[in-house]
Coordinates of C-alpha atoms in Angstrom, one line a residue:
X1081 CA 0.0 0.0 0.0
X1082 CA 1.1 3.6 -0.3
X1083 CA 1.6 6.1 2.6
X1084 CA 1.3 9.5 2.1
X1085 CA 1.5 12.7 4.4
X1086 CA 1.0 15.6 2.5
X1087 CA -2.6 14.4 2.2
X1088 CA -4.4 12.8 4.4
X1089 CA -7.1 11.4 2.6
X1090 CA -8.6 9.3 4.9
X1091 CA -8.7 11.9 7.2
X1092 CA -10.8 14.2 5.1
X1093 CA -13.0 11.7 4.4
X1094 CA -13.4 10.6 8.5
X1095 CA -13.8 14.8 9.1
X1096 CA -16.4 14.9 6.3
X1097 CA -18.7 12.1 7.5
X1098 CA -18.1 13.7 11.4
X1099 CA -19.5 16.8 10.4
X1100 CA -22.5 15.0 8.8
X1101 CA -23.5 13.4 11.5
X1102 CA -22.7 16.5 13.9
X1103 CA -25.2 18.2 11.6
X1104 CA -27.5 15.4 11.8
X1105 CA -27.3 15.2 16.2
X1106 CA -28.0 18.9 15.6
X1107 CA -30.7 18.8 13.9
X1108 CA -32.5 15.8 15.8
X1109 CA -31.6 17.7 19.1
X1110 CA -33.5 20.6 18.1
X1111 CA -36.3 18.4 16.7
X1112 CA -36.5 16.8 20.0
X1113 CA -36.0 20.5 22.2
X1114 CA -38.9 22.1 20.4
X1115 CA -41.5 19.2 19.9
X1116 CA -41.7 20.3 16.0
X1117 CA -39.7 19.4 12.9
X1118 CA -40.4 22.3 11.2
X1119 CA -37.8 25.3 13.0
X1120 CA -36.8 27.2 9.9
X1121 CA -37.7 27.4 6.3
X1122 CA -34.9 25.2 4.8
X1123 CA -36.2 22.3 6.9
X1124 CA -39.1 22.2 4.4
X1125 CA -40.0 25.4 2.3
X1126 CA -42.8 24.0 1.0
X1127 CA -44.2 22.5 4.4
X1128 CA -43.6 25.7 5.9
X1129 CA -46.1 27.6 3.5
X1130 CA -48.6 25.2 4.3
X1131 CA -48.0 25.1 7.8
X1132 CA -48.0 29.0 8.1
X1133 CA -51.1 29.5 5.9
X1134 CA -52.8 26.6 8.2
X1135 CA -51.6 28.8 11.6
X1136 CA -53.6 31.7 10.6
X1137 CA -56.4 30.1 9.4
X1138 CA -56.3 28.3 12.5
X1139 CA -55.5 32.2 14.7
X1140 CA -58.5 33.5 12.5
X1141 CA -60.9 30.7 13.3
X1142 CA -59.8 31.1 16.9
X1143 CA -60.8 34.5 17.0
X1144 CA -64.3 34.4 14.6
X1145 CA -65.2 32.1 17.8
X1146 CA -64.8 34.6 20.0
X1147 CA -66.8 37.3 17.7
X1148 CA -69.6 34.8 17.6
X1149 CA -69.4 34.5 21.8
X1150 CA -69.6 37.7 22.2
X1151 CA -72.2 38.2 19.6
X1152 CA -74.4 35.7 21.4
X1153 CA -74.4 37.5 24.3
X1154 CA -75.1 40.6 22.8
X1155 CA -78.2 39.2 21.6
X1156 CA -79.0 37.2 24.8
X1157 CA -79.0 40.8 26.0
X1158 CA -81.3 42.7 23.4
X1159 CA -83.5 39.8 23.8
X1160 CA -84.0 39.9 27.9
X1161 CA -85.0 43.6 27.3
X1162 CA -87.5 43.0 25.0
X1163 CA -89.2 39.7 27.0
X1164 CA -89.5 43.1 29.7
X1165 CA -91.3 44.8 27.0
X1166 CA -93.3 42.0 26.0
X1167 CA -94.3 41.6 30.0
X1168 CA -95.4 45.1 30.1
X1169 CA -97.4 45.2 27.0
X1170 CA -99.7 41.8 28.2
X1171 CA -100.2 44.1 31.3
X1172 CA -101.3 47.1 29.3
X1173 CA -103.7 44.5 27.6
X1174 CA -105.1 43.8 30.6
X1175 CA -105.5 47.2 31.6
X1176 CA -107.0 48.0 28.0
X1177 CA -109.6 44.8 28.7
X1178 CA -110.7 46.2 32.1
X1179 CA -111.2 49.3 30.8
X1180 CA -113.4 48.7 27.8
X1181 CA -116.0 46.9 30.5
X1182 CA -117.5 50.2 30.3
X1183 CA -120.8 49.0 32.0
X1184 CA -118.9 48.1 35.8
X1185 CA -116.6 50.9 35.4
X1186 CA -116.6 54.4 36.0
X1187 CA -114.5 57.5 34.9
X1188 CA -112.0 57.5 38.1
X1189 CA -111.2 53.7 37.0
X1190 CA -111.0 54.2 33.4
X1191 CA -108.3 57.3 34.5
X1192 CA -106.9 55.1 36.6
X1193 CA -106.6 52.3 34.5
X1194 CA -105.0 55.0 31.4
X1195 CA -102.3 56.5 34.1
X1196 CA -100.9 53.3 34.3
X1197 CA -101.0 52.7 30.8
X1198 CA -99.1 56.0 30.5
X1199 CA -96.4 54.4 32.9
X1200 CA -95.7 51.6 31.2
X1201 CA -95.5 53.2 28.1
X1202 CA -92.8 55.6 29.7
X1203 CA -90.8 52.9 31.3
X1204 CA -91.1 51.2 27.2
X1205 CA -89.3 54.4 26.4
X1206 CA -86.8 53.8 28.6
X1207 CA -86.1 50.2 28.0
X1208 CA -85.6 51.1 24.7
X1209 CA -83.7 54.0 25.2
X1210 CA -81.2 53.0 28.0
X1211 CA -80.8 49.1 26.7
X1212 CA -77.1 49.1 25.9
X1213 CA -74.0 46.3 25.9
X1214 CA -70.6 47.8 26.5
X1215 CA -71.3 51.6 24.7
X1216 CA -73.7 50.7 21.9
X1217 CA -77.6 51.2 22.5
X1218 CA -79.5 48.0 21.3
X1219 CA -82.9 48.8 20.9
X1220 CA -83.3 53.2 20.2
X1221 CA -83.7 52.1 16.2
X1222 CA -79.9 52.9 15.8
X1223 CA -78.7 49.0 14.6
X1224 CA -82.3 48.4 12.6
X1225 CA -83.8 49.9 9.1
X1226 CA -84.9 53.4 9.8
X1227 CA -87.1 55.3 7.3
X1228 CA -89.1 58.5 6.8
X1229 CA -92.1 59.0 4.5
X1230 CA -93.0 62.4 2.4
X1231 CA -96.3 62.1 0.8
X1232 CA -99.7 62.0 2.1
X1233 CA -101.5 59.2 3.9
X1234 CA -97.9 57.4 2.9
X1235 CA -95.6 55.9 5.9
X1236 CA -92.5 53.9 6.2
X1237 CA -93.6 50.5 8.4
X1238 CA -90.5 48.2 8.3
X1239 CA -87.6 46.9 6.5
X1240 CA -84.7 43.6 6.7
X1241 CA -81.1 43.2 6.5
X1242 CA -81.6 43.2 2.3
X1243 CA -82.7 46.5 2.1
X1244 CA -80.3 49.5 1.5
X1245 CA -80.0 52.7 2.6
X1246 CA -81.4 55.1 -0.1
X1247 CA -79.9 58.1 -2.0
X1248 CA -80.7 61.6 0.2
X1249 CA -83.9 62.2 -2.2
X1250 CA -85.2 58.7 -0.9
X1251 CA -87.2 56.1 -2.9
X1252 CA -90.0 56.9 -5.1
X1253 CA -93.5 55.1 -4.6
X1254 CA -96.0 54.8 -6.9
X1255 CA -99.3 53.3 -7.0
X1256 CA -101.6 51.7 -9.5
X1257 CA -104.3 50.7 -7.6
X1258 CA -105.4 51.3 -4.1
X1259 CA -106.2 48.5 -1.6
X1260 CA -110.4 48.1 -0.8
X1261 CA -112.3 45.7 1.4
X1262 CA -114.3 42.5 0.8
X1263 CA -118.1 43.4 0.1
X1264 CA -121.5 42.3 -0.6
X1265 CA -124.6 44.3 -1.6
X1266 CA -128.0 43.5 -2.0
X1267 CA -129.4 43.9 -5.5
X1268 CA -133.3 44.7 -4.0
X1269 CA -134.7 46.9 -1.0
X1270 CA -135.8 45.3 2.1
X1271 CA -139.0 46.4 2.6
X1272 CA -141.3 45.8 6.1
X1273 CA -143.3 43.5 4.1
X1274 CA -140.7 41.2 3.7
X1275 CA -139.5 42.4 7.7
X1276 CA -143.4 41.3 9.1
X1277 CA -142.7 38.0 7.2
X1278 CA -139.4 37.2 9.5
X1279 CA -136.9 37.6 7.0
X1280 CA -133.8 36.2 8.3
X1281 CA -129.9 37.1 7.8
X1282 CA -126.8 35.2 8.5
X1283 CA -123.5 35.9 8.1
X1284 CA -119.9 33.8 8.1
X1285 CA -116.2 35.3 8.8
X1286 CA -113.5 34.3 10.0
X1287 CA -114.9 30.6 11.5
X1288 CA -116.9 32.8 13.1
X1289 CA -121.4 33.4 12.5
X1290 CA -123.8 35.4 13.3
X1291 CA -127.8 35.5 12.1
X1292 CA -131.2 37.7 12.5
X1293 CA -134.6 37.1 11.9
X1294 CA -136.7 40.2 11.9
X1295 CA -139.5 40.8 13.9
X1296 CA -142.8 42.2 13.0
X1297 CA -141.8 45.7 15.2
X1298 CA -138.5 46.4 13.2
X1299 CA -138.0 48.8 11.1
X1300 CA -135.4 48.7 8.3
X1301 CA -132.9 50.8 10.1
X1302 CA -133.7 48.6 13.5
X1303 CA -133.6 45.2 11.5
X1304 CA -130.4 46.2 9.5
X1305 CA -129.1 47.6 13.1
X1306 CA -130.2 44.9 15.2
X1307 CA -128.5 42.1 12.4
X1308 CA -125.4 44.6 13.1
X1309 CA -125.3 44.3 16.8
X1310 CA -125.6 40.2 16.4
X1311 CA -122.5 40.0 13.9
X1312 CA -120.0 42.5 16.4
X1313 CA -121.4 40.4 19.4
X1314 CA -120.4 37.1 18.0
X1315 CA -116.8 39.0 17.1
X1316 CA -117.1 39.3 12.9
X1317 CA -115.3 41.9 11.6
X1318 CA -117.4 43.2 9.3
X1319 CA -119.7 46.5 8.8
X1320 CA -123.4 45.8 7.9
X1321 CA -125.3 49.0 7.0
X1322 CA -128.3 50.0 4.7
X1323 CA -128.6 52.8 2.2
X1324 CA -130.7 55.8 1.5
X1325 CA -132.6 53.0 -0.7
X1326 CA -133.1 50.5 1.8
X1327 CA -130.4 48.5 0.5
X1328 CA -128.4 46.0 2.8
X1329 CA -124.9 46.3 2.0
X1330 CA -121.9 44.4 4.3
X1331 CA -118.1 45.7 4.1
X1332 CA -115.3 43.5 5.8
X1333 CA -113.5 46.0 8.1
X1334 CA -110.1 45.1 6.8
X1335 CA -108.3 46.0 3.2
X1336 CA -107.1 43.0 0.8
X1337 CA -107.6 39.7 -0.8
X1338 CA -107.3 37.7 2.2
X1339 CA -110.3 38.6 4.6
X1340 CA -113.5 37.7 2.9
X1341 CA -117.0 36.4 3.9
X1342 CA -120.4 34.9 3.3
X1343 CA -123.6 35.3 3.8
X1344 CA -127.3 34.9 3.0
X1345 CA -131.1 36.3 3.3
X1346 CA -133.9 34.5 3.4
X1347 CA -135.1 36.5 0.1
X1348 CA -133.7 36.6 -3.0
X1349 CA -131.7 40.3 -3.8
X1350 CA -131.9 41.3 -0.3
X1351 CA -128.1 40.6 0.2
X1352 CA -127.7 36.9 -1.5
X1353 CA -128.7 36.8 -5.0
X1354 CA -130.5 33.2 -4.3
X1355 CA -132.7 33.2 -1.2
X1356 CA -131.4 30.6 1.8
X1357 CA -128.5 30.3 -0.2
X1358 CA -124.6 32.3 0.9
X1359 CA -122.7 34.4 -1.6
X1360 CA -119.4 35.0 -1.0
X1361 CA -118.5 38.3 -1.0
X1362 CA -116.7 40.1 -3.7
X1363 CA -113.2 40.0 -3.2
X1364 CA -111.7 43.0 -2.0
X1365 CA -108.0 44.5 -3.6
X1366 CA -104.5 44.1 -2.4
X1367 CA -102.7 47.8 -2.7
X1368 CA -100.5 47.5 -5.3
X1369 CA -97.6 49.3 -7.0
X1370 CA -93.7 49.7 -7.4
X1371 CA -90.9 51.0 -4.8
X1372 CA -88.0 52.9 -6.2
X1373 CA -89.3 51.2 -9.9
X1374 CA -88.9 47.8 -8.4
X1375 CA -91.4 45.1 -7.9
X1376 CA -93.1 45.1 -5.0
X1377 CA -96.0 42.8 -3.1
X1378 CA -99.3 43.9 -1.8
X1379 CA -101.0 42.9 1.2
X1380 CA -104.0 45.4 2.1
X1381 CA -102.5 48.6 2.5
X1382 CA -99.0 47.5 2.7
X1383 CA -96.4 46.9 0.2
X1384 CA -93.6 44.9 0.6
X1385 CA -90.0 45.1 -1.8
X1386 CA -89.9 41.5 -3.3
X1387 CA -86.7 39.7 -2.1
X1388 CA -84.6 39.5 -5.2
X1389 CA -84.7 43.6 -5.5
X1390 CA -81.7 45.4 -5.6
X1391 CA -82.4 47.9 -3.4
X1392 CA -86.1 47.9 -1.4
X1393 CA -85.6 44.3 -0.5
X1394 CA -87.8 43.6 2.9
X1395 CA -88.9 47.6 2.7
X1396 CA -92.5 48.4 3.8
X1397 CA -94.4 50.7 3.2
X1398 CA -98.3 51.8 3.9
X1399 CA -100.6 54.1 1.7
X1400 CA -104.0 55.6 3.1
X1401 CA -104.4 58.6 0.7
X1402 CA -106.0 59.1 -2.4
X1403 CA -104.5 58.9 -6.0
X1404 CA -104.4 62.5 -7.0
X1405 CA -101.2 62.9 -9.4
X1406 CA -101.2 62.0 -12.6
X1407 CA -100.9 58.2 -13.6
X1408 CA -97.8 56.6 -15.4
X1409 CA -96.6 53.4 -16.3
X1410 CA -95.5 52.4 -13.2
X1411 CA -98.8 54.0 -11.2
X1412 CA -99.4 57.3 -9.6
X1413 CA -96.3 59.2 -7.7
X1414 CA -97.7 59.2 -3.9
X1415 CA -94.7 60.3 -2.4
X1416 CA -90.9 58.9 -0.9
X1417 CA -89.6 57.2 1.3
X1418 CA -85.9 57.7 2.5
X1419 CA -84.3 54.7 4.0
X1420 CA -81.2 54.3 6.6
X1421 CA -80.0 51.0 6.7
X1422 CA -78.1 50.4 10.3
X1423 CA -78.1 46.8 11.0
X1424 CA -75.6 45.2 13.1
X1425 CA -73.1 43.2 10.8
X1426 CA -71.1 40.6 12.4
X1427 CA -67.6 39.3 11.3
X1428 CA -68.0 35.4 11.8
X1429 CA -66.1 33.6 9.7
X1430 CA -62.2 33.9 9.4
X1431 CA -62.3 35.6 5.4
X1432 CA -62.7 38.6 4.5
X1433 CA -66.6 39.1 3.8
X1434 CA -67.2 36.4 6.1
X1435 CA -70.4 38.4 7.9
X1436 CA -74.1 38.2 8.8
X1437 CA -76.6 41.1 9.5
X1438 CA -79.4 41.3 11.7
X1439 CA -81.3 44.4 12.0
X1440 CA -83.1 45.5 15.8
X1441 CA -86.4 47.1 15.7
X1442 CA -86.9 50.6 17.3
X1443 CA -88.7 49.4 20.4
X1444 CA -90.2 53.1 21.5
X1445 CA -93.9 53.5 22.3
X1446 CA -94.0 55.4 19.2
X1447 CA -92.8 53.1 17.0
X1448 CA -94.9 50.0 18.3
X1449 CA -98.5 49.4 16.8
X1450 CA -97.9 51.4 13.9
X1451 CA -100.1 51.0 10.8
X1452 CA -103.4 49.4 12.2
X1453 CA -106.5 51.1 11.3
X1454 CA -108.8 52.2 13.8
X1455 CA -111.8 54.6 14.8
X1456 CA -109.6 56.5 17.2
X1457 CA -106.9 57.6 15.0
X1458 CA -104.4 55.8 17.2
X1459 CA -101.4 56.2 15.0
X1460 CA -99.3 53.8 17.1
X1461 CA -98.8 52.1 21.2
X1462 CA -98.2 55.7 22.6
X1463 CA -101.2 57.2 21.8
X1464 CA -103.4 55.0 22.9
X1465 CA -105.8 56.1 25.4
X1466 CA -108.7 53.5 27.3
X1467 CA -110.7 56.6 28.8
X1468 CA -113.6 55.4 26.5
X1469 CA -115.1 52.3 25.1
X1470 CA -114.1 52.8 22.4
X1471 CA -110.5 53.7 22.8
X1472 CA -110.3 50.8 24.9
X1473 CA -111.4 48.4 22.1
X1474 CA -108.7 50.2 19.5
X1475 CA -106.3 50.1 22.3
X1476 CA -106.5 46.3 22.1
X1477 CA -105.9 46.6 18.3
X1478 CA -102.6 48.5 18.8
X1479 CA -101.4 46.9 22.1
X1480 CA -102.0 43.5 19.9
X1481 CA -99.9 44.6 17.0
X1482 CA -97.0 45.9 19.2
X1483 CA -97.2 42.7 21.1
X1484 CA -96.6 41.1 17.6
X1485 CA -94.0 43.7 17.0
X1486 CA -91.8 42.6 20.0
X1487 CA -92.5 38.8 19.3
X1488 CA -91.3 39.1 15.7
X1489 CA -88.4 40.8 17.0
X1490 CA -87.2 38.5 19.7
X1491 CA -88.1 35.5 17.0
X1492 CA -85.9 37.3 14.4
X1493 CA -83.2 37.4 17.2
X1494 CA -83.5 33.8 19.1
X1495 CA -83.3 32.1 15.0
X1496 CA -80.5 34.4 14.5
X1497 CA -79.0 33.3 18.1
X1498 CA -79.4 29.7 16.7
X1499 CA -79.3 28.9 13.2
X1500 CA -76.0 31.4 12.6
X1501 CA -73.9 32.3 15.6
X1502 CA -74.7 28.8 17.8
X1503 CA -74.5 27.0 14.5
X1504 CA -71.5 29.0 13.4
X1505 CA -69.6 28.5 16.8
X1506 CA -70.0 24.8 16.3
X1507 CA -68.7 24.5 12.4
X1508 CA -66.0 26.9 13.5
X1509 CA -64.8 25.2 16.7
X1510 CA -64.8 21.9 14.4
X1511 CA -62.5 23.5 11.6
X1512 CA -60.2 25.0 14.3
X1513 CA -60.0 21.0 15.6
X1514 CA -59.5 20.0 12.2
X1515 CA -57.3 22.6 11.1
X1516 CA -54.8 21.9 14.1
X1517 CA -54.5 18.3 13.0
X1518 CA -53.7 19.2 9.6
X1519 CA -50.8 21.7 11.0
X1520 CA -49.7 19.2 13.6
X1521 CA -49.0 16.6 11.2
X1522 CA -47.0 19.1 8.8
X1523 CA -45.0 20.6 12.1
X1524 CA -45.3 18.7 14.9
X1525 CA -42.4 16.2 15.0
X1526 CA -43.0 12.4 16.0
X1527 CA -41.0 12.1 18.9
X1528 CA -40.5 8.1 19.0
X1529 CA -38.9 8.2 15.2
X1530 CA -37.1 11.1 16.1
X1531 CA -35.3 9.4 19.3
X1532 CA -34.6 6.3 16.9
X1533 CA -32.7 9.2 14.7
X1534 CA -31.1 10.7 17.6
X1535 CA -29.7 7.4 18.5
X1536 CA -28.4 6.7 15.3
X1537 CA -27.2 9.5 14.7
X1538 CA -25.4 9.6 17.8
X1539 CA -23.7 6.4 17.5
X1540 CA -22.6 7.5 13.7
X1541 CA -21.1 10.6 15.2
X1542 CA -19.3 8.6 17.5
X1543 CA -18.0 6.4 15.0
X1544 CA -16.9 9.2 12.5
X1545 CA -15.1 10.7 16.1
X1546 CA -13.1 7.3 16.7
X1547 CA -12.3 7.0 12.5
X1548 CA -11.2 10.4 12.2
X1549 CA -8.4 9.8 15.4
X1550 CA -7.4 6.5 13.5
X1551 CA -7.1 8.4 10.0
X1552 CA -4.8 10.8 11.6
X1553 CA -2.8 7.7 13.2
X1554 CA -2.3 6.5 10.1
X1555 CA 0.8 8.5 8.6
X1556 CA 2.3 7.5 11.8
X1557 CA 3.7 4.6 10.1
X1558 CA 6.0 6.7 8.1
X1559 CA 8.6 7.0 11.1
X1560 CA 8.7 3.2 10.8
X1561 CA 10.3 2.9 7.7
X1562 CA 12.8 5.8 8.9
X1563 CA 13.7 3.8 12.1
X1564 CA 14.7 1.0 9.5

């Protein structure tokens, strides 16, 4: 064999191999130290894009969860105010139904009975006013659809999370045709000779009848009264009334295509066309018309935006004027209607555009009740006033659509409570879970393997450590052959 000095081959080699494996011990060390096998970017660069992108998906998960927490009790909080309204409002009801028993009462009670009304209707003012989590008022109409009408017998009633706010000019509505009631009108006179002979009346609304046979001392107005007086005591809503021709002739009292009715006289043309036989009544008209040009849906004296519009979405509106302007395509101008749209958007989700909306309800007197059509010109809950019969039994008419007001609004918020942000915090704290494993098994190092590496790696080292001190033993030898 040859021997060399100058370079030690061998030697090289043995240092080359040592440094490996120092590297390697290295390496597996820190693997080990940290728990990960991922500790800088030339341990995997393309791992480590994966694994970083996964971390803030993960860190924006995290924190959507938290948005949705707190969100829920947010709404946990708007919703405990308004079951205080709703509590308040079936006492007012109350109040309203002693009051209209006009015959036991007398003027001090009725007062009585309206100064507490006037209580709770300031401490509704106050609920809604001073109802707040952290800084942000809940229920003053500030995080709902706000809207002012300009036009005559035109008001704003309501509007969703779909409809936008509107230019400062405000939305244009205009009308084809006006909303009427359900009717029925005799064709002949009811005359005492058919009264003498008993003629009878009956009437059907609502699952609901009433009847009258006449009696040989009525008179027309008496008999057409008296069949009036049967039909409000068994609770139909209808008007019965007879002309300056002694013609029968019944109205329902509310607008539109869904409240009808039948009924029947015992003589043909008095007010059924066949004798002993109901007619239904002809069918009264939904309002209809067009919102900012867009299509909208009638329902008595209410229209509604149709969902797929761009803009009046959810809006609603009421008319009770008359069509005075001039008529165009679209109907006749009755006025505007400008629109604020404030509801409160949640971030949920960890993208951008990841939200939801839900829009809150002013919850003042004066905004509860609104748009129910009654003898007292009540025009909403804080105007209502029970010193009379009569206001007492319009008062129930308001207190009942304010009470429906409330419900719809704690409904819209307990689904909303449930179906996004509950459902939401259970998809997201699932991703987060599943997320995490993904990452883990990218970063995360497997700490059994990663012992077997140390080991080897350690013995290896060794090794290389015990070859290198034998390379550089090795051109020892050389002296031999000078001692010869």
């Amino acid at each position: 064999m040859s021997l060399r000095i100058n370079h030690n081959i061998n030697s090289i080699n043995a240092h080359r191999n040592l440094q490996r494996n120092s590297g390697k011990v290295s390496q597996t060390l820190q693997r080990l130290s940290s728990g990960m096998s991922l500790n800088s970017a030339s341990d995997g660069p393309a791992a480590l894009v994966a694994s970083e992108n996964m971390r803030a998906q993960i860190a924006s998960i995290d924190q959507a969860l938290k948005n949705s927490e707190v969100s829920v009790s947010m709404v946990q909080t708007a919703e405990s105010a308004l079951g205080e309204l709703n509590s308040m409002l079936v006492g007012m009801r109350q109040l309203a139904i002693h009051a209209a028993n006009e015959g036991a009462n007398d003027e001090k009670m009725a007062e009585a009975d309206q100064n507490e009304i006037s209580n709770m209707i300031s401490a509704i003012d106050r609920i809604s006013t001073f109802t707040r989590f952290g800084g942000k008022r809940l229920l003053d109409g500030s995080n709902g659809v706000s809207g002012i009408a300009v036009g005559e017998g035109l008001q704003f009633v309501d509007g969703t999370t779909k409809t936008k706010s509107s230019e400062a000019e405000g939305y244009e509505v205009a009308i084809k045709s006006l909303a009427t009631q359900a009717s029925l009108k005799g064709t002949t006179a009811l005359t005492e000779e058919m009264i003498r002979g008993g003629e009878t009346f009956m009437i059907s609304e609502g699952g609901k009848s009433a009847s009258y046979t006449t009696r040989e001392t009525d008179s027309v107005e008496s008999a057409v009264r008296n069949f009036a007086a049967a039909a409000e005591n068994a609770g139909l809503n209808v008007s019965i009334s007879v002309d300056e021709n002694d013609v029968v002739q019944v109205l329902h009292n509310q607008y539109g295509s869904k409240h009808t009715f039948e009924a029947l006289s015992s003589s043909g043309g008095v007010l059924s066309e066949n004798g002993n036989t109901f007619q239904s009544s002809n069918a009264g008209q939904d309002l209809s018309g067009k919102i900012n040009g867009e299509a909208a849906i009638g329902e008595g004296k209410t229209l509604t935006g149709v969902d797929g519009n761009e803009s009046t979405a959810g809006l609603k509106i009421r008319f009770e004027g008359q069509l005075t302007g001039e008529a165009t395509e679209d109907g006749t101008s009755v006025g505007r209607v400008r629109v604020s749209q404030n509801a409160l958007v949640f971030q949920v989700g960890p993208g951008r555009g990841q939200t939801v909306k839900v829009a809150i309800r002013d919850t003042a007197a004066n905004q509860l009740g609104r748009g129910v059509s009654n003898d007292s010109n009540f025009e909403s809950l804080e105007d209502i006033n029970v010193r009379s019969e009569k206001g007492a039994q319009d008062s129930l008419a308001i207190i009942d659509q304010a009470i429906n007001d409330v419900s719809t609004t704690r409904a819209e918020l307990g689904s909303f409570q449930k179906n996004t942000l509950e459902v939401n915090i259970a998809n997201m704290q699932t991703a987060s879970e599943n997320l995490a494993a993904a990452e883990s098994n990218i970063r995360d190092v497997d700490m059994a393997k990663e012992l077997a590496n140390f080991t080897r790696n350690n013995l290896m080292m060794e090794s290389s450590t015990a070859m290198l001190s034998q390379a550089n033993h090795m051109p020892r030898k050389v002296l031999s052959l000078l001692d010869d």
